[in-house]
Coordinates of C-alpha atoms and ligand atoms in Angstrom, one line a residue:
Chain A
M1079 CA 110.1 110.0 140.2
E1080 CA 112.1 110.2 136.8
V1081 CA 109.0 110.2 135.1
L1082 CA 107.2 113.0 136.4
Q1083 CA 110.0 115.0 136.4
L1084 CA 110.1 114.5 132.8
L1085 CA 106.3 115.1 132.4
I1086 CA 106.5 117.8 133.9
G1087 CA 109.7 119.9 132.0
G1088 CA 107.9 118.6 128.7
I1089 CA 104.7 119.8 129.0
A1090 CA 106.5 123.3 129.7
T1091 CA 108.6 122.8 127.1
G1092 CA 105.2 121.7 125.0
C1093 CA 103.6 124.8 125.6
I1094 CA 106.3 126.8 123.9
Y1095 CA 105.3 125.0 120.7
G1096 CA 101.7 125.3 121.2
L1097 CA 101.7 128.8 121.5
V1098 CA 104.0 129.1 118.2
A1099 CA 101.5 126.6 116.5
L1100 CA 99.1 128.6 118.1
G1101 CA 100.4 131.4 116.0
F1102 CA 100.1 129.0 113.0
V1103 CA 96.2 128.2 113.9
L1104 CA 95.4 132.1 114.0
I1105 CA 96.4 133.0 110.8
Y1106 CA 95.4 129.9 109.3
K1107 CA 91.2 130.5 110.4
A1108 CA 91.6 134.5 109.7
T1109 CA 93.3 134.2 106.0
E1110 CA 93.5 130.5 105.4
G1111 CA 97.2 131.2 104.2
V1112 CA 100.5 129.4 106.4
N1113 CA 103.1 131.5 108.2
F1114 CA 106.1 129.6 107.8
A1115 CA 108.3 132.4 109.7
Q1116 CA 105.8 132.2 112.2
G1117 CA 108.5 130.3 114.3
D1118 CA 111.5 133.1 113.5
M1119 CA 108.7 135.3 114.4
M1120 CA 109.1 133.8 118.3
M1121 CA 112.9 134.1 117.0
F1122 CA 112.8 138.2 116.6
G1123 CA 110.4 138.7 119.5
A1124 CA 113.2 137.3 122.1
F1125 CA 115.8 139.0 120.5
L1126 CA 113.8 142.3 121.3
A1127 CA 112.6 141.5 124.6
L1128 CA 116.3 141.4 125.1
G1129 CA 117.5 144.0 123.3
F1130 CA 115.0 145.6 125.4
V1131 CA 115.3 144.0 128.7
N1132 CA 119.7 142.8 129.2
S1133 CA 121.6 144.6 130.6
G1134 CA 124.4 145.7 127.5
H1135 CA 121.6 147.3 126.3
M1136 CA 118.1 149.2 127.1
G1137 CA 118.1 147.6 130.5
L1138 CA 114.8 148.1 131.3
P1139 CA 112.6 146.0 133.9
F1140 CA 112.0 143.1 132.6
L1141 CA 108.4 142.8 132.6
P1142 CA 107.4 146.4 130.9
G1143 CA 110.8 145.3 128.8
V1144 CA 108.9 142.5 127.7
L1145 CA 105.5 143.7 127.4
L1146 CA 107.1 146.4 125.3
A1147 CA 109.0 143.8 123.0
A1148 CA 105.6 142.1 122.6
I1149 CA 103.8 145.6 121.0
V1150 CA 106.5 146.3 119.0
M1151 CA 105.9 142.6 117.7
G1152 CA 102.5 142.9 117.1
G1153 CA 103.2 145.9 115.1
V1154 CA 105.5 144.7 113.1
G1155 CA 103.2 141.7 112.4
Y1156 CA 100.4 144.1 111.7
G1157 CA 102.4 146.3 109.1
I1158 CA 103.5 142.6 107.7
D1159 CA 100.4 142.0 106.6
R1160 CA 98.8 145.6 105.5
V1161 CA 102.0 146.4 103.8
V1162 CA 103.2 142.9 101.8
V1163 CA 100.9 140.0 102.7
R1164 CA 98.1 142.2 101.1
Q1165 CA 99.5 142.3 97.7
L1166 CA 99.3 139.6 97.0
F1167 CA 96.1 138.6 97.3
G1168 CA 94.0 136.8 95.0
Q1169 CA 97.3 135.2 94.0
P1170 CA 98.0 131.7 94.0
Q1171 CA 98.3 130.3 98.2
F1172 CA 102.3 129.0 96.7
S1173 CA 103.1 133.2 96.8
L1174 CA 102.2 133.4 100.4
V1175 CA 104.5 130.1 100.7
I1176 CA 107.2 131.6 99.6
L1177 CA 107.0 134.9 100.6
T1178 CA 106.9 134.0 104.4
I1179 CA 109.1 131.5 103.9
A1180 CA 111.2 134.7 102.5
L1181 CA 110.7 136.6 105.7
G1182 CA 111.9 134.3 107.5
F1183 CA 115.2 134.9 105.9
V1184 CA 114.8 138.3 106.2
L1185 CA 114.0 138.3 110.4
R1186 CA 117.0 135.6 110.6
F1187 CA 119.2 138.4 108.8
V1188 CA 118.0 141.3 110.7
A1189 CA 118.4 140.0 113.8
G1190 CA 122.4 138.4 113.1
T1191 CA 123.1 141.7 111.6
I1192 CA 121.6 143.7 115.0
W1193 CA 122.2 141.3 117.6
G1194 CA 124.9 138.5 116.0
Y1195 CA 125.3 134.9 115.7
T1196 CA 126.4 133.6 119.2
P1197 CA 124.2 132.7 121.2
V1198 CA 123.1 135.1 124.3
V1199 CA 121.4 134.5 127.1
L1200 CA 118.1 136.8 128.3
E1201 CA 117.9 138.2 131.4
T1202 CA 115.2 136.7 133.6
P1203 CA 114.9 137.5 137.4
Y1204 CA 113.6 134.4 137.9
S1205 CA 116.4 131.5 135.3
G1206 CA 118.1 128.8 136.8
R1207 CA 116.0 129.2 140.2
S1208 CA 114.7 125.7 141.3
L1209 CA 111.5 124.6 143.5
S1210 CA 111.9 121.3 145.2
L1211 CA 108.6 119.6 145.3
G1212 CA 108.6 115.6 147.4
G1213 CA 112.0 114.7 145.3
V1214 CA 110.5 116.1 142.1
I1215 CA 112.7 119.7 141.6
I1216 CA 111.1 122.1 138.9
G1217 CA 112.5 124.9 137.5
Y1218 CA 110.7 128.3 138.0
E1219 CA 110.8 128.3 134.3
D1220 CA 108.9 126.1 134.0
I1221 CA 106.4 127.1 136.2
I1222 CA 106.2 130.5 134.9
T1223 CA 106.4 129.1 131.3
I1224 CA 103.2 126.5 132.1
L1225 CA 101.4 129.5 133.8
V1226 CA 102.2 132.1 131.5
T1227 CA 100.8 129.8 129.1
G1228 CA 97.4 129.3 130.8
V1229 CA 96.6 133.1 131.2
L1230 CA 97.3 134.0 127.8
T1231 CA 94.9 131.2 126.6
L1232 CA 92.6 132.1 128.6
L1233 CA 92.9 135.3 127.4
L1234 CA 93.1 134.8 123.5
W1235 CA 89.6 132.7 124.6
A1236 CA 88.0 135.5 126.2
F1237 CA 89.1 138.0 123.4
F1238 CA 87.4 135.5 120.8
A1239 CA 84.5 135.0 122.3
K1240 CA 83.6 137.6 124.8
T1241 CA 84.2 140.7 122.6
R1242 CA 82.9 142.2 119.7
L1243 CA 86.2 142.1 117.4
G1244 CA 86.6 138.3 118.6
L1245 CA 83.3 137.6 117.6
A1246 CA 83.1 139.1 114.1
A1247 CA 87.2 137.6 114.0
Q1248 CA 85.2 134.2 114.1
A1249 CA 83.2 135.3 112.1
A1250 CA 85.2 136.3 109.0
S1251 CA 86.7 132.8 109.3
Q1252 CA 84.2 131.0 108.8
N1253 CA 82.4 133.2 105.9
Q1254 CA 84.7 135.4 104.9
M1255 CA 82.0 137.1 101.9
A1256 CA 79.4 137.3 104.7
A1257 CA 81.7 139.4 107.4
Y1258 CA 81.7 141.7 104.5
I1259 CA 78.4 142.7 104.0
V1260 CA 77.8 142.4 107.5
G1261 CA 80.6 145.4 107.6
V1262 CA 83.4 143.5 109.2
P1263 CA 86.6 145.8 107.8
V1264 CA 88.3 141.9 106.9
Q1265 CA 91.2 142.8 105.2
R1266 CA 92.2 145.3 108.6
L1267 CA 91.0 142.1 111.0
N1268 CA 93.7 139.9 108.8
S1269 CA 96.0 142.7 109.7
I1270 CA 95.2 142.9 113.5
I1271 CA 94.9 139.2 114.1
W1272 CA 99.0 138.7 112.1
G1273 CA 99.6 141.2 115.1
L1274 CA 98.2 138.9 117.1
S1275 CA 100.0 135.9 116.4
G1276 CA 102.8 138.3 116.4
A1277 CA 102.6 139.4 120.0
V1278 CA 101.6 135.2 121.2
A1279 CA 105.2 134.2 119.4
T1280 CA 106.9 137.2 121.0
I1281 CA 105.8 136.1 124.4
A1282 CA 106.4 132.3 123.3
G1283 CA 110.2 133.5 122.4
V1284 CA 110.6 134.8 125.9
L1285 CA 109.6 131.9 127.7
Y1286 CA 112.2 129.7 124.8
A1287 CA 114.6 131.9 126.2
S1288 CA 114.2 131.3 129.7
K1289 CA 115.5 128.3 129.2
G1290 CA 118.6 129.1 127.6
A1291 CA 120.8 130.9 125.0
I1292 CA 119.1 132.1 121.8
D1293 CA 120.6 132.5 118.6
P1294 CA 119.0 133.4 115.1
N1295 CA 118.4 130.6 114.1
I1296 CA 116.3 129.2 117.3
G1297 CA 113.2 129.8 115.0
L1298 CA 113.7 126.2 113.6
L1299 CA 111.6 125.6 116.4
G1300 CA 108.6 126.7 114.2
I1301 CA 108.7 123.1 112.3
K1302 CA 107.8 121.7 115.4
A1303 CA 105.3 123.6 116.3
F1304 CA 103.8 123.0 112.4
A1305 CA 103.6 119.4 113.6
A1306 CA 101.9 120.5 117.0
A1307 CA 98.9 122.5 114.8
V1308 CA 99.0 119.7 112.2
I1309 CA 98.1 117.2 114.9
G1310 CA 95.6 119.8 116.2
G1311 CA 94.1 119.9 112.9
F1312 CA 94.8 123.2 111.9
G1313 CA 91.6 125.0 112.5
S1314 CA 91.5 124.7 116.4
L1315 CA 93.2 126.6 118.7
P1316 CA 93.1 123.9 121.8
G1317 CA 94.3 121.8 119.2
A1318 CA 97.1 123.5 118.3
L1319 CA 98.0 124.1 122.4
L1320 CA 97.4 120.3 122.7
G1321 CA 99.6 119.6 120.0
G1322 CA 102.7 121.4 121.4
I1323 CA 101.9 119.5 124.5
L1324 CA 101.7 116.7 123.0
I1325 CA 104.8 116.5 121.7
G1326 CA 106.7 118.3 124.3
V1327 CA 106.1 115.6 126.4
V1328 CA 106.7 112.3 123.9
E1329 CA 110.2 114.1 123.0
P1330 CA 112.2 113.9 126.4
L1331 CA 110.2 110.6 127.4
A1332 CA 111.5 109.1 124.0
A1333 CA 115.0 110.3 124.5
R1334 CA 114.6 109.0 128.1
Y1335 CA 113.4 105.3 127.3
L1336 CA 113.5 104.3 123.5
P1337 CA 116.5 104.2 121.1
S1338 CA 118.3 107.1 120.7
G1339 CA 117.2 109.1 117.0
I1340 CA 113.5 108.4 117.7
S1341 CA 113.0 111.5 119.9
Q1342 CA 114.4 114.0 117.4
M1343 CA 111.6 112.4 114.7
S1344 CA 108.6 111.8 117.5
P1345 CA 106.9 114.8 116.1
Y1346 CA 106.7 114.0 112.7
V1347 CA 105.8 110.7 113.8
I1348 CA 103.1 111.6 115.2
M1349 CA 101.9 114.3 113.1
L1350 CA 102.6 111.2 110.2
V1351 CA 99.9 108.7 112.4
V1352 CA 97.4 111.3 113.2
L1353 CA 97.8 112.6 109.6
V1354 CA 96.9 109.1 108.5
T1355 CA 93.8 107.9 111.7
R1356 CA 92.8 111.3 111.6
P1357 CA 93.2 113.0 108.8
N1358 CA 90.9 115.9 110.3
G1359 CA 93.6 115.8 113.4
L1360 CA 92.9 115.4 116.7
F1361 CA 90.3 118.0 117.9
S1362 CA 88.7 119.7 114.4
Q1363 CA 85.2 120.7 114.3
I1364 CA 82.7 118.3 112.4
Q1365 CA 82.7 120.7 108.9
A1366 CA 78.9 120.5 108.0
K1367 CA 78.1 123.1 106.2
K1368 CA 74.3 122.6 104.5
V1369 CA 73.9 123.4 101.4
Chain B
M504 CA 65.7 161.6 94.0
S505 CA 66.2 157.7 93.7
V506 CA 67.5 155.7 96.7
L507 CA 69.3 153.5 94.4
E508 CA 71.0 155.5 90.8
V509 CA 72.7 152.5 88.6
R510 CA 74.4 154.4 85.8
N511 CA 76.2 152.2 82.3
V512 CA 77.9 149.7 85.1
E513 CA 79.4 147.5 83.5
A514 CA 81.6 144.3 85.4
F515 CA 83.8 142.0 84.6
Y516 CA 85.4 138.4 86.0
G517 CA 88.6 138.0 84.0
A518 CA 87.6 138.9 80.8
I519 CA 84.2 137.3 80.8
M520 CA 81.7 140.5 80.9
A521 CA 79.2 139.8 83.8
L522 CA 77.4 143.8 82.9
R523 CA 77.3 145.3 79.8
G524 CA 76.2 148.5 81.2
V525 CA 73.5 148.4 83.5
T526 CA 71.3 150.9 84.2
L527 CA 68.5 151.5 86.6
D528 CA 66.7 153.2 89.5
V529 CA 64.7 152.6 92.3
E530 CA 63.0 155.0 94.6
E531 CA 62.1 155.3 98.1
G532 CA 59.7 153.1 100.0
E533 CA 59.5 150.6 96.3
I534 CA 59.7 146.9 96.0
V535 CA 61.9 146.4 92.9
T536 CA 62.4 143.2 91.5
I537 CA 65.4 141.7 88.5
L538 CA 64.3 138.3 86.8
G539 CA 66.5 136.9 84.5
A540 CA 67.6 133.4 82.9
N541 CA 70.6 131.6 84.9
G542 CA 73.6 133.3 84.2
A543 CA 72.0 137.0 83.0
G544 CA 73.7 138.7 85.6
K545 CA 71.8 139.1 88.5
T546 CA 74.1 138.6 91.5
T547 CA 77.0 140.1 90.0
L548 CA 74.9 143.5 90.0
M549 CA 73.9 142.6 93.8
K550 CA 77.3 142.3 94.4
T551 CA 78.8 145.6 92.6
V552 CA 76.2 147.6 94.2
S553 CA 76.5 146.4 97.8
G554 CA 80.9 146.8 97.0
L555 CA 81.5 143.4 97.0
M556 CA 82.6 143.6 93.2
D557 CA 84.0 146.9 91.9
P558 CA 82.9 148.0 88.8
E559 CA 84.7 148.7 85.2
K560 CA 82.6 151.4 84.3
G561 CA 79.5 153.4 85.3
Q562 CA 78.8 154.7 88.5
I563 CA 76.0 153.8 91.2
T564 CA 74.8 156.1 93.7
F565 CA 73.1 155.6 96.8
D566 CA 71.0 158.7 98.9
G567 CA 72.8 160.7 96.6
K568 CA 76.2 159.7 97.3
R569 CA 78.5 157.4 94.7
I570 CA 79.4 154.5 96.1
D571 CA 80.9 152.2 93.4
H572 CA 84.6 151.3 94.4
T573 CA 83.4 151.5 98.5
D574 CA 84.0 148.3 100.0
P575 CA 81.0 146.9 101.1
D576 CA 81.6 148.1 105.2
R577 CA 81.3 151.7 104.2
I578 CA 78.1 151.2 102.2
V579 CA 76.3 148.7 104.9
R580 CA 77.3 151.7 107.8
M581 CA 75.5 153.7 105.0
G582 CA 72.0 151.9 105.3
L583 CA 72.6 149.4 102.3
A584 CA 72.5 145.9 103.7
H585 CA 72.7 142.9 101.1
V586 CA 70.9 139.7 101.7
P587 CA 73.3 137.1 99.3
E588 CA 72.6 133.9 97.5
G589 CA 72.4 130.6 99.0
R590 CA 72.2 131.0 103.0
E591 CA 75.4 132.6 103.2
V592 CA 75.0 132.2 107.3
F593 CA 78.2 132.0 109.9
P594 CA 78.4 128.1 110.1
Y595 CA 79.4 127.7 113.6
L596 CA 77.8 130.6 115.8
T597 CA 74.2 130.5 117.5
V598 CA 71.6 131.9 115.4
E599 CA 71.5 134.9 118.2
E600 CA 75.4 135.8 117.3
N601 CA 74.2 135.3 113.5
L602 CA 71.8 138.6 113.9
R603 CA 74.6 140.0 116.1
M604 CA 76.9 140.6 113.6
G605 CA 73.7 141.9 111.5
A606 CA 74.5 144.8 113.2
Y607 CA 78.0 144.7 113.4
A608 CA 77.9 148.2 111.3
R609 CA 75.8 150.0 113.6
K610 CA 76.7 152.1 116.8
G611 CA 75.6 150.6 120.2
R612 CA 76.4 147.8 122.2
D613 CA 72.5 146.8 122.3
F614 CA 70.2 145.4 119.9
S615 CA 68.1 143.6 121.8
D616 CA 65.0 145.4 120.4
D617 CA 65.7 144.7 117.2
I618 CA 66.4 141.3 117.2
E619 CA 63.1 141.0 119.2
L620 CA 61.6 142.5 116.1
C621 CA 63.6 139.8 113.7
Y622 CA 61.8 136.6 116.0
G623 CA 58.4 138.8 115.5
Y624 CA 59.2 138.4 111.8
F625 CA 60.4 134.9 112.5
P626 CA 59.4 133.2 115.2
I627 CA 61.6 129.9 114.5
L628 CA 64.6 132.0 115.0
K629 CA 63.6 132.4 118.5
E630 CA 63.0 128.7 119.4
R631 CA 66.4 128.3 118.2
R632 CA 68.2 130.9 119.4
N633 CA 71.1 129.1 120.7
Q634 CA 71.6 126.4 118.0
P635 CA 74.1 126.8 115.7
A636 CA 73.4 128.5 112.6
G637 CA 75.0 125.7 110.3
T638 CA 72.9 123.1 111.7
L639 CA 69.3 124.9 110.5
S640 CA 67.5 123.2 107.9
G641 CA 68.2 125.6 104.8
G642 CA 64.7 127.8 105.1
Q643 CA 65.4 128.4 108.4
Q644 CA 69.6 129.0 107.6
Q645 CA 67.2 131.7 104.4
M646 CA 65.2 133.4 107.0
L647 CA 68.3 133.6 109.7
A648 CA 70.2 135.7 106.2
I649 CA 66.6 138.1 105.9
G650 CA 66.7 138.6 109.7
R651 CA 70.4 139.6 109.2
G652 CA 69.7 141.6 107.2
L653 CA 67.1 143.5 108.8
M654 CA 69.4 143.8 112.1
A655 CA 71.4 146.2 110.2
R656 CA 68.4 148.5 109.8
P657 CA 68.9 149.3 106.1
R658 CA 66.7 151.7 104.1
L659 CA 67.3 149.5 101.3
M660 CA 67.9 145.6 101.1
L661 CA 69.4 143.4 98.3
L662 CA 67.7 140.3 98.5
D663 CA 68.9 137.7 95.8
E664 CA 66.8 134.6 95.5
P665 CA 65.5 134.7 99.0
S666 CA 63.3 131.7 97.4
L667 CA 65.9 129.4 97.0
G668 CA 65.3 125.9 97.4
L669 CA 62.5 126.8 99.8
S670 CA 59.2 124.9 99.4
P671 CA 56.4 127.0 97.3
L672 CA 54.4 127.5 101.1
L673 CA 57.5 128.4 102.1
T674 CA 58.3 131.0 99.4
Q675 CA 54.7 132.1 100.2
E676 CA 55.2 133.1 103.1
I677 CA 59.3 134.8 103.2
F678 CA 57.6 137.2 100.1
G679 CA 54.7 137.9 102.9
I680 CA 57.2 138.8 104.7
I681 CA 59.0 140.6 102.4
K682 CA 56.2 143.1 102.4
R683 CA 55.4 143.9 105.3
L684 CA 59.2 144.6 106.1
N685 CA 58.5 146.9 102.9
A686 CA 54.9 148.8 104.2
E687 CA 56.2 148.4 107.9
Q688 CA 59.7 148.9 108.3
G689 CA 59.5 151.3 105.6
V690 CA 62.7 149.7 104.1
T691 CA 63.0 149.7 100.2
M692 CA 63.9 146.5 98.8
L693 CA 65.5 145.0 95.4
L694 CA 64.9 142.1 94.2
V695 CA 66.3 139.3 92.3
E696 CA 64.1 135.9 92.0
Q697 CA 63.4 133.5 90.0
N698 CA 59.7 132.7 90.2
A699 CA 58.3 135.6 88.5
H700 CA 55.0 134.7 89.6
V701 CA 55.3 135.2 93.2
A702 CA 57.9 138.5 92.4
L703 CA 55.4 140.3 90.2
A704 CA 53.0 139.7 92.3
T705 CA 55.3 141.0 94.9
A706 CA 57.0 144.0 93.6
H707 CA 55.8 147.2 92.2
K708 CA 57.5 147.6 89.4
G709 CA 60.8 145.3 87.5
F710 CA 63.5 144.8 85.4
V711 CA 64.3 142.4 83.0
L712 CA 68.5 141.6 82.6
E713 CA 69.3 139.1 80.2
M714 CA 73.1 138.6 78.9
G715 CA 74.4 141.1 81.4
R716 CA 72.0 143.8 79.9
I717 CA 68.2 145.9 81.4
V718 CA 66.0 144.7 77.7
M719 CA 62.6 145.9 79.5
A720 CA 62.0 147.8 81.9
G721 CA 58.4 148.5 83.5
S722 CA 55.4 148.5 86.3
S723 CA 54.3 144.4 87.5
E724 CA 51.5 145.4 86.0
M725 CA 53.0 146.4 82.4
L726 CA 55.6 143.1 82.9
R727 CA 53.0 140.2 84.0
N728 CA 50.1 141.3 80.6
S729 CA 53.8 141.6 78.4
P730 CA 53.7 138.4 76.2
D731 CA 57.2 137.8 76.5
I732 CA 57.4 138.4 79.8
Q733 CA 54.2 135.5 80.3
E734 CA 56.2 133.1 77.4
F735 CA 59.5 132.9 78.9
Y736 CA 59.2 133.9 82.4
L737 CA 55.7 132.9 83.7
G738 CA 55.8 129.7 81.2
R739 CA 52.4 130.3 80.1
K740 CA 51.5 128.7 76.9
E741 CA 50.7 130.2 73.8
E742 CA 47.5 130.5 71.8
S743 CA 48.9 130.1 68.1
Q744 CA 46.2 132.1 66.8
R745 CA 48.0 132.0 63.1
G746 CA 49.7 128.6 63.7
Q747 CA 53.3 129.8 65.2
K748 CA 55.7 127.5 66.2
R749 CA 56.8 127.8 69.0
W750 CA 60.1 127.3 67.9
K751 CA 59.5 130.2 65.6
R752 CA 58.8 132.7 68.4
R753 CA 61.6 135.1 69.1
K754 CA 61.7 137.5 71.7
T755 CA 61.0 140.7 70.4
W756 CA 63.4 142.9 72.3
R757 CA 66.7 141.7 71.0
Ligands
ATP2285 N1 83.9 134.3 90.3 C1 82.9 133.9 89.0 N2 84.6 134.3 87.7 C2 83.6 133.7 86.1 N3 82.6 133.8 85.9 C3 81.7 134.1 86.2 C4 81.8 133.9 88.0 N4 80.1 134.2 88.9 C5 79.9 134.7 87.3 N5 80.6 134.4 86.6 C6 79.7 134.8 85.2 O1 79.1 135.8 85.7 C7 78.2 135.1 84.3 C8 76.6 136.0 85.7 O2 77.2 135.3 86.7 P1 75.7 135.4 87.6 O3 76.1 135.2 88.8 O4 75.6 137.2 88.0 O5 74.3 135.2 86.9 P2 72.9 134.8 87.8 O6 72.4 135.9 87.2 O7 73.2 135.9 88.9 O8 72.3 133.7 87.7 P3 71.8 132.5 88.3 O9 70.5 132.9 88.4 O10 72.1 131.2 88.0 O11 72.2 133.1 89.9 C9 77.6 134.4 84.7 O12 77.8 133.8 82.9 C10 78.5 133.7 85.1 O13 79.2 132.2 84.1
MG2286 MG1 72.4 134.7 90.9

């Protein structure tokens, strides 16, 4: 019973890691660059939602408020790529790393200035309520996190597999030069992907915020999500999600049954083990380009 | 008016000057070939025309409209398709998805007629329609790249070394198809080729590019009969009538 309890909580937490990891992978696949501000985009999205929804602020109804936050954050992501990242085109990878780390600081600072540094709670219609199923008590927020992650994953899959734009995004990540010459506006597509990952980060942030208070530093969770993305192979969307869930499940189990301290280390230990044993990640595509 | 006019185009890679003032014309309905040794700048010229690179100097017009300093997705929308060097397919998309991507620049959604047309020219692709393109053989990938270019329904097609790495037999076949596309679909072709024999047999006229400059131009007939072309591109042994040593011979255009 206890294990089951821990497992469900772990999966829910893991879904949040996985969604942030998804953001890493989306941008990496499109641009071959890593956005180290992904965790901070999650944080900022959560605060935007809080600003739209909480009674002390704008007080919009929950769902429209969250959707509005996702749309605004999508615009912010699009704008960051359009205005800042695109200027780095042709520069060494390292400049993007520095840029996105700096971007994380900026987002933290802006959030702290607007909403303050003391932890605040997002008002949701479901937090704190729970369901008892044969002795296992599951919080509504965990159920909703898992459901929303499932639906979002399906939507993303449908976008990439079924839409014209999604197919173009796949094509551009597989062969950028060929994408250019068949007429894909690759740069605009990259901006759209940045926007998409901003919107996904916002949903992750709202799910995170429904489990507890938030402050401008929760973006540090991005480091664990980064580990999740590496575990998943850093090029695979399902891999990122599963990597996140793996970390989410191991953490509470390690905290309960193993000596203290191991739990905090576990994401990185798993990442190292995966890197050593399966350097391409657990779920990587096989590289098979013919020359 | 020519379909494509290239005027005094200069292009650089950093400090390296790859095109040193190239001028050429391609007329409607023609097959035009560009000959040149490795590193002459042939691929650079193709990339500059299709918008993958911007020229430093000079002008390029397509259908009377300036296309230098225009993004490649705009240029393909105008009807100019580039089939790049080296089988640049989308490796994890299927053959049919690759073809579909070829029509990305066009309006409309249903391109099954065009896909059937491609399969008509390349029947092997139909057999492999659901296979990831990265698992095709090199020659099949080259056919796919040409088919993908065709899906744009271009008026002008740039083909960069379509025979690269293909067997002589397959090379003949590909060039046969290029000729048919030109005759049946009315596609004007600008063709880069190392194999001067087959290129001059296919094309109506040709240009010789050396070190980033056009050093010779003329009808295929005229080029085939030029002693320089015969020696340096067709590999024909010179009859040493005057006892001239091979190493003493100089290309007359230098
Ligand atoms: N990305 C690049 N960076 C620097 N120099 C380049 C680059 N691409 C090509 N060059 C240089 O530009 C010149 C022309 O290259 P290009 O690829 O156009 O030759 P090519 O005629 O297509 O040769 P090949 O027949 O071998 O394909 C060469 O000297 C080459 O070294
Ligand atoms: Mg070349």
